[in-house]
Amino acid sequence: MKSFFKHIYILLTIAVSLSASAESKFTANITMLNGHEYSDVEFSTPKNWDKEVTIKVNGEKLKIKGDSIDHIVFWPTKYPDNSQVMCWHTYGTIDSKNNEYKLNLGHNSKKGEPSKQWFVLNEAGEYVNLWSCFADIKLRKDKVYLSTSLSSPFFFQKQDGAFVHIPFSIFSSGKTRKWLSAFFSDDEVLTELLSDKAQLYDKGSAAYRSGSLYTPYRYEDIVKLYVAGRKK
């Protein structure tokens, strides 16, 4: 699996410098799969399905393919403490019938090849990470916002490295609870907690994330609580 999973806490606490142009909205450190690094470069955030990113090195624009990147740490240039982690990754779903992972092969890929898209890290845990896909990345003062039209843009990533989509429907939230219980069934303590509808779930205005997404399950809390193989 990719190295960023093991070192995600380090990435989130990296001390970054403010050497990029003040006119740039974002600055980034980009680590390539071959080990090469671009440090403190001006960075143009990608659209959801873009296969490459654009940076500026010594005043010259350079386009880098997502397939050659291990991970990106980026931040608003004027606010270097607000760093984010991004990666270009395959993704899929868990087949509820046989509990098998199925890669997505449908969007923006050659026939028979797995689809990829950009993800930003929402929460890092010892046993699972929470990522979200997006349509666009926007900067409002010192805050980074992900825009999306999806009701469930979130994905879990366990130690096997696979990005698994979390299903959600506003009309049937119980299906998500059942899915979460199955996905984390190896943790008996968390599974019991998920069975309580008063736990790990917000109602009303509190269920909206980033002002628009209706995602009432507290996935960030689940990341912190989950312990692989835990028994009661």
mmCIF file of C-alpha atoms in Angstrom:
data_model
loop_
_atom_site.group_PDB
_atom_site.id
_atom_site.type_symbol
_atom_site.label_atom_id
_atom_site.label_comp_id
_atom_site.label_asym_id
_atom_site.label_seq_id
_atom_site.Cartn_x
_atom_site.Cartn_y
_atom_site.Cartn_z
ATOM 1 C CA MET A 1 0.000 0.000 0.000
ATOM 2 C CA LYS A 2 1.099 3.603 -0.469
ATOM 3 C CA SER A 3 3.510 5.083 2.030
ATOM 4 C CA PHE A 4 1.271 8.034 2.924
ATOM 5 C CA PHE A 5 -1.042 5.786 4.966
ATOM 6 C CA LYS A 6 1.681 4.927 7.467
ATOM 7 C CA HIS A 7 2.972 8.483 7.747
ATOM 8 C CA ILE A 8 -0.285 10.404 7.562
ATOM 9 C CA TYR A 9 0.054 11.962 11.003
ATOM 10 C CA ILE A 10 3.461 13.307 10.065
ATOM 11 C CA LEU A 11 2.106 14.782 6.860
ATOM 12 C CA LEU A 12 -0.624 16.641 8.697
ATOM 13 C CA THR A 13 1.840 18.254 11.090
ATOM 14 C CA ILE A 14 4.541 19.150 8.570
ATOM 15 C CA ALA A 15 5.999 22.603 9.124
ATOM 16 C CA VAL A 16 5.664 24.393 5.799
ATOM 17 C CA SER A 17 7.379 27.558 4.643
ATOM 18 C CA LEU A 18 5.913 30.556 2.877
ATOM 19 C CA SER A 19 8.380 30.742 0.002
ATOM 20 C CA ALA A 20 5.857 30.620 -2.864
ATOM 21 C CA SER A 21 4.552 33.783 -4.454
ATOM 22 C CA ALA A 22 2.059 35.670 -2.312
ATOM 23 C CA GLU A 23 -0.173 35.858 -5.387
ATOM 24 C CA SER A 24 -0.617 32.085 -5.421
ATOM 25 C CA LYS A 25 -3.736 30.782 -3.674
ATOM 26 C CA PHE A 26 -2.106 27.459 -2.811
ATOM 27 C CA THR A 27 1.356 26.136 -2.142
ATOM 28 C CA ALA A 28 2.289 22.448 -2.101
ATOM 29 C CA ASN A 29 4.869 19.790 -1.385
ATOM 30 C CA ILE A 30 4.458 17.005 -3.940
ATOM 31 C CA THR A 31 5.982 13.555 -3.417
ATOM 32 C CA MET A 32 6.304 11.465 -6.562
ATOM 33 C CA LEU A 33 6.126 7.669 -6.755
ATOM 34 C CA ASN A 34 9.779 7.616 -7.810
ATOM 35 C CA GLY A 35 10.763 9.475 -4.637
ATOM 36 C CA HIS A 36 11.341 12.896 -6.226
ATOM 37 C CA GLU A 37 9.851 15.852 -4.369
ATOM 38 C CA TYR A 38 8.705 19.304 -5.424
ATOM 39 C CA SER A 39 8.826 21.560 -2.367
ATOM 40 C CA ASP A 40 7.029 24.845 -1.741
ATOM 41 C CA VAL A 41 5.745 25.171 -5.310
ATOM 42 C CA GLU A 42 2.790 27.229 -6.512
ATOM 43 C CA PHE A 43 -0.075 24.812 -6.925
ATOM 44 C CA SER A 44 -3.326 24.827 -8.906
ATOM 45 C CA THR A 45 -5.861 22.505 -7.302
ATOM 46 C CA PRO A 46 -7.480 20.012 -9.706
ATOM 47 C CA LYS A 47 -11.074 19.530 -10.669
ATOM 48 C CA ASN A 48 -12.666 16.249 -9.604
ATOM 49 C CA TRP A 49 -11.790 14.264 -12.734
ATOM 50 C CA ASP A 50 -8.582 16.027 -13.800
ATOM 51 C CA LYS A 51 -5.804 13.512 -14.385
ATOM 52 C CA GLU A 52 -3.036 16.008 -13.747
ATOM 53 C CA VAL A 53 -2.115 19.003 -11.625
ATOM 54 C CA THR A 54 -0.321 22.197 -12.557
ATOM 55 C CA ILE A 55 2.536 23.653 -10.535
ATOM 56 C CA LYS A 56 4.968 26.496 -11.101
ATOM 57 C CA VAL A 57 8.680 25.817 -10.628
ATOM 58 C CA ASN A 58 11.101 28.748 -10.953
ATOM 59 C CA GLY A 59 8.418 30.703 -12.762
ATOM 60 C CA GLU A 60 7.732 27.939 -15.283
ATOM 61 C CA LYS A 61 4.444 26.019 -15.411
ATOM 62 C CA LEU A 62 4.707 22.245 -15.169
ATOM 63 C CA LYS A 63 1.894 19.724 -15.532
ATOM 64 C CA ILE A 64 2.227 16.483 -13.539
ATOM 65 C CA LYS A 65 0.146 13.373 -14.172
ATOM 66 C CA GLY A 66 -1.749 12.032 -11.189
ATOM 67 C CA ASP A 67 -0.521 8.490 -11.904
ATOM 68 C CA SER A 68 3.038 9.583 -11.105
ATOM 69 C CA ILE A 69 2.182 11.180 -7.738
ATOM 70 C CA ASP A 70 2.245 9.412 -4.366
ATOM 71 C CA HIS A 71 0.663 12.252 -2.390
ATOM 72 C CA ILE A 72 0.389 16.034 -2.168
ATOM 73 C CA VAL A 73 0.465 18.189 0.952
ATOM 74 C CA PHE A 74 -1.023 21.594 0.099
ATOM 75 C CA TRP A 75 -2.106 24.675 2.003
ATOM 76 C CA PRO A 76 -3.449 28.213 1.434
ATOM 77 C CA THR A 77 -0.286 30.177 0.714
ATOM 78 C CA LYS A 78 -1.114 32.861 3.243
ATOM 79 C CA TYR A 79 -2.096 30.308 5.903
ATOM 80 C CA PRO A 80 0.622 27.611 6.001
ATOM 81 C CA ASP A 81 -0.734 26.016 9.186
ATOM 82 C CA ASN A 82 -3.913 24.876 7.380
ATOM 83 C CA SER A 83 -2.398 22.013 5.398
ATOM 84 C CA GLN A 84 -4.344 19.296 3.581
ATOM 85 C CA VAL A 85 -3.347 15.902 2.164
ATOM 86 C CA MET A 86 -4.448 14.843 -1.311
ATOM 87 C CA CYS A 87 -3.942 11.751 -3.469
ATOM 88 C CA TRP A 88 -5.010 10.352 -6.868
ATOM 89 C CA HIS A 89 -6.399 6.886 -6.201
ATOM 90 C CA THR A 90 -8.572 4.024 -7.380
ATOM 91 C CA TYR A 91 -11.856 3.445 -5.568
ATOM 92 C CA GLY A 92 -14.734 1.005 -5.327
ATOM 93 C CA THR A 93 -17.603 -0.438 -3.347
ATOM 94 C CA ILE A 94 -18.325 -3.423 -1.131
ATOM 95 C CA ASP A 95 -20.745 -5.880 -2.725
ATOM 96 C CA SER A 96 -23.407 -6.433 -0.068
ATOM 97 C CA LYS A 97 -24.217 -9.891 -1.440
ATOM 98 C CA ASN A 98 -20.783 -11.466 -1.059
ATOM 99 C CA ASN A 99 -18.900 -8.796 0.938
ATOM 100 C CA GLU A 100 -16.295 -8.483 -1.818
ATOM 101 C CA TYR A 101 -14.566 -5.284 -2.864
ATOM 102 C CA LYS A 102 -15.330 -4.185 -6.429
ATOM 103 C CA LEU A 103 -13.200 -1.575 -8.184
ATOM 104 C CA ASN A 104 -15.024 1.116 -10.126
ATOM 105 C CA LEU A 105 -14.317 0.679 -13.838
ATOM 106 C CA GLY A 106 -16.823 3.075 -15.267
ATOM 107 C CA HIS A 107 -15.677 6.688 -15.226
ATOM 108 C CA ASN A 108 -12.824 8.436 -16.996
ATOM 109 C CA SER A 109 -10.803 5.325 -17.707
ATOM 110 C CA LYS A 110 -9.907 3.094 -20.592
ATOM 111 C CA LYS A 111 -12.018 -0.002 -20.995
ATOM 112 C CA GLY A 112 -11.124 -2.558 -18.357
ATOM 113 C CA GLU A 113 -8.915 -0.196 -16.352
ATOM 114 C CA PRO A 114 -9.897 0.976 -12.851
ATOM 115 C CA SER A 115 -11.152 4.541 -12.501
ATOM 116 C CA LYS A 116 -9.244 7.056 -10.399
ATOM 117 C CA GLN A 117 -10.078 10.386 -8.864
ATOM 118 C CA TRP A 118 -8.659 12.922 -6.428
ATOM 119 C CA PHE A 119 -9.297 12.571 -2.712
ATOM 120 C CA VAL A 120 -8.620 14.868 0.225
ATOM 121 C CA LEU A 121 -8.017 13.450 3.690
ATOM 122 C CA ASN A 122 -10.736 14.289 6.234
ATOM 123 C CA GLU A 123 -9.564 12.273 9.227
ATOM 124 C CA ALA A 124 -6.618 9.965 9.870
ATOM 125 C CA GLY A 125 -6.749 7.050 12.297
ATOM 126 C CA GLU A 126 -4.493 4.236 13.383
ATOM 127 C CA TYR A 127 -6.602 1.595 11.608
ATOM 128 C CA VAL A 128 -8.701 3.517 9.081
ATOM 129 C CA ASN A 129 -8.650 6.843 7.218
ATOM 130 C CA LEU A 130 -11.566 8.934 5.966
ATOM 131 C CA TRP A 131 -11.238 10.585 2.546
ATOM 132 C CA SER A 132 -13.641 12.616 0.418
ATOM 133 C CA CYS A 133 -13.854 13.201 -3.314
ATOM 134 C CA PHE A 134 -14.830 16.605 -4.675
ATOM 135 C CA ALA A 135 -15.895 18.590 -7.722
ATOM 136 C CA ASP A 136 -13.804 21.637 -6.866
ATOM 137 C CA ILE A 137 -11.612 23.059 -4.120
ATOM 138 C CA LYS A 138 -12.354 26.602 -3.011
ATOM 139 C CA LEU A 139 -10.523 28.945 -0.665
ATOM 140 C CA ARG A 140 -12.514 31.295 1.561
ATOM 141 C CA LYS A 141 -10.138 33.429 3.583
ATOM 142 C CA ASP A 142 -8.075 30.867 5.508
ATOM 143 C CA LYS A 143 -10.422 27.891 5.023
ATOM 144 C CA VAL A 144 -10.367 25.215 2.320
ATOM 145 C CA TYR A 145 -13.774 23.971 1.171
ATOM 146 C CA LEU A 146 -14.595 20.964 -0.997
ATOM 147 C CA SER A 147 -17.615 21.381 -3.239
ATOM 148 C CA THR A 148 -19.601 18.378 -4.441
ATOM 149 C CA SER A 149 -23.106 17.484 -5.522
ATOM 150 C CA LEU A 150 -22.921 14.031 -3.933
ATOM 151 C CA SER A 151 -24.847 13.239 -0.758
ATOM 152 C CA SER A 152 -22.078 10.805 0.143
ATOM 153 C CA PRO A 153 -18.636 11.867 -1.114
ATOM 154 C CA PHE A 154 -16.888 9.920 1.657
ATOM 155 C CA PHE A 155 -14.648 6.857 1.488
ATOM 156 C CA PHE A 156 -13.006 4.688 4.152
ATOM 157 C CA GLN A 157 -9.505 3.297 3.692
ATOM 158 C CA LYS A 158 -8.380 0.460 5.937
ATOM 159 C CA GLN A 159 -4.883 -1.001 6.146
ATOM 160 C CA ASP A 160 -5.317 -2.854 2.847
ATOM 161 C CA GLY A 161 -5.243 0.532 1.110
ATOM 162 C CA ALA A 162 -8.548 0.186 -0.771
ATOM 163 C CA PHE A 163 -10.822 3.236 -0.948
ATOM 164 C CA VAL A 164 -14.376 2.066 -0.179
ATOM 165 C CA HIS A 165 -17.364 4.315 -0.859
ATOM 166 C CA ILE A 166 -19.753 4.881 2.053
ATOM 167 C CA PRO A 167 -23.330 4.634 0.737
ATOM 168 C CA PHE A 168 -25.957 7.055 2.025
ATOM 169 C CA SER A 169 -29.502 8.041 1.101
ATOM 170 C CA ILE A 170 -31.450 10.733 2.916
ATOM 171 C CA PHE A 171 -34.521 8.532 2.540
ATOM 172 C CA SER A 172 -32.954 5.411 4.062
ATOM 173 C CA SER A 173 -30.225 6.222 6.568
ATOM 174 C CA GLY A 174 -30.699 2.815 8.196
ATOM 175 C CA LYS A 175 -29.004 1.188 5.204
ATOM 176 C CA THR A 176 -25.858 3.162 5.969
ATOM 177 C CA ARG A 177 -25.921 2.070 9.609
ATOM 178 C CA LYS A 178 -26.253 -1.549 8.488
ATOM 179 C CA TRP A 179 -23.371 -1.046 6.034
ATOM 180 C CA LEU A 180 -21.157 0.528 8.703
ATOM 181 C CA SER A 181 -21.869 -2.328 11.106
ATOM 182 C CA ALA A 182 -20.842 -4.845 8.462
ATOM 183 C CA PHE A 183 -17.737 -2.921 7.369
ATOM 184 C CA PHE A 184 -16.489 -2.584 10.958
ATOM 185 C CA SER A 185 -17.796 -5.950 12.178
ATOM 186 C CA ASP A 186 -14.321 -7.006 13.369
ATOM 187 C CA ASP A 187 -14.594 -4.354 16.110
ATOM 188 C CA GLU A 188 -17.300 -5.670 18.449
ATOM 189 C CA VAL A 189 -17.264 -2.553 20.642
ATOM 190 C CA LEU A 190 -17.821 -0.173 17.719
ATOM 191 C CA THR A 191 -20.430 -2.461 16.166
ATOM 192 C CA GLU A 192 -22.440 -2.357 19.388
ATOM 193 C CA LEU A 193 -22.182 1.429 19.459
ATOM 194 C CA LEU A 194 -23.378 1.673 15.851
ATOM 195 C CA SER A 195 -26.496 -0.328 16.748
ATOM 196 C CA ASP A 196 -27.606 2.544 19.023
ATOM 197 C CA LYS A 197 -29.414 5.110 16.855
ATOM 198 C CA ALA A 198 -28.677 7.822 19.411
ATOM 199 C CA GLN A 199 -24.932 7.423 18.877
ATOM 200 C CA LEU A 200 -22.628 8.627 16.083
ATOM 201 C CA TYR A 201 -25.518 10.345 14.293
ATOM 202 C CA ASP A 202 -26.607 13.988 14.064
ATOM 203 C CA LYS A 203 -30.080 15.303 13.310
ATOM 204 C CA GLY A 204 -31.404 18.591 11.984
ATOM 205 C CA SER A 205 -28.964 21.360 11.063
ATOM 206 C CA ALA A 206 -26.123 19.513 12.795
ATOM 207 C CA ALA A 207 -26.345 16.822 10.095
ATOM 208 C CA TYR A 208 -25.136 19.230 7.426
ATOM 209 C CA ARG A 209 -21.412 19.275 6.716
ATOM 210 C CA SER A 210 -19.769 22.288 5.085
ATOM 211 C CA GLY A 211 -23.156 23.968 4.956
ATOM 212 C CA SER A 212 -24.703 21.802 2.265
ATOM 213 C CA LEU A 213 -23.902 18.097 2.436
ATOM 214 C CA TYR A 214 -26.374 15.993 4.350
ATOM 215 C CA THR A 215 -24.111 13.435 6.025
ATOM 216 C CA PRO A 216 -25.448 12.802 9.528
ATOM 217 C CA TYR A 217 -23.116 9.958 10.461
ATOM 218 C CA ARG A 218 -20.084 11.068 12.428
ATOM 219 C CA TYR A 219 -17.524 9.351 10.256
ATOM 220 C CA GLU A 220 -14.662 11.305 11.846
ATOM 221 C CA ASP A 221 -15.605 9.893 15.257
ATOM 222 C CA ILE A 222 -15.797 6.377 13.805
ATOM 223 C CA VAL A 223 -12.227 6.767 12.520
ATOM 224 C CA LYS A 224 -11.036 7.634 16.020
ATOM 225 C CA LEU A 225 -13.023 4.847 17.698
ATOM 226 C CA TYR A 226 -12.322 1.929 15.356
ATOM 227 C CA VAL A 227 -9.825 -0.690 16.543
ATOM 228 C CA ALA A 228 -9.265 -3.577 14.169
ATOM 229 C CA GLY A 229 -10.011 -6.998 15.708
ATOM 230 C CA ARG A 230 -11.253 -5.614 19.051
ATOM 231 C CA LYS A 231 -13.440 -7.875 21.210
ATOM 232 C CA LYS A 232 -15.861 -6.903 23.943
#
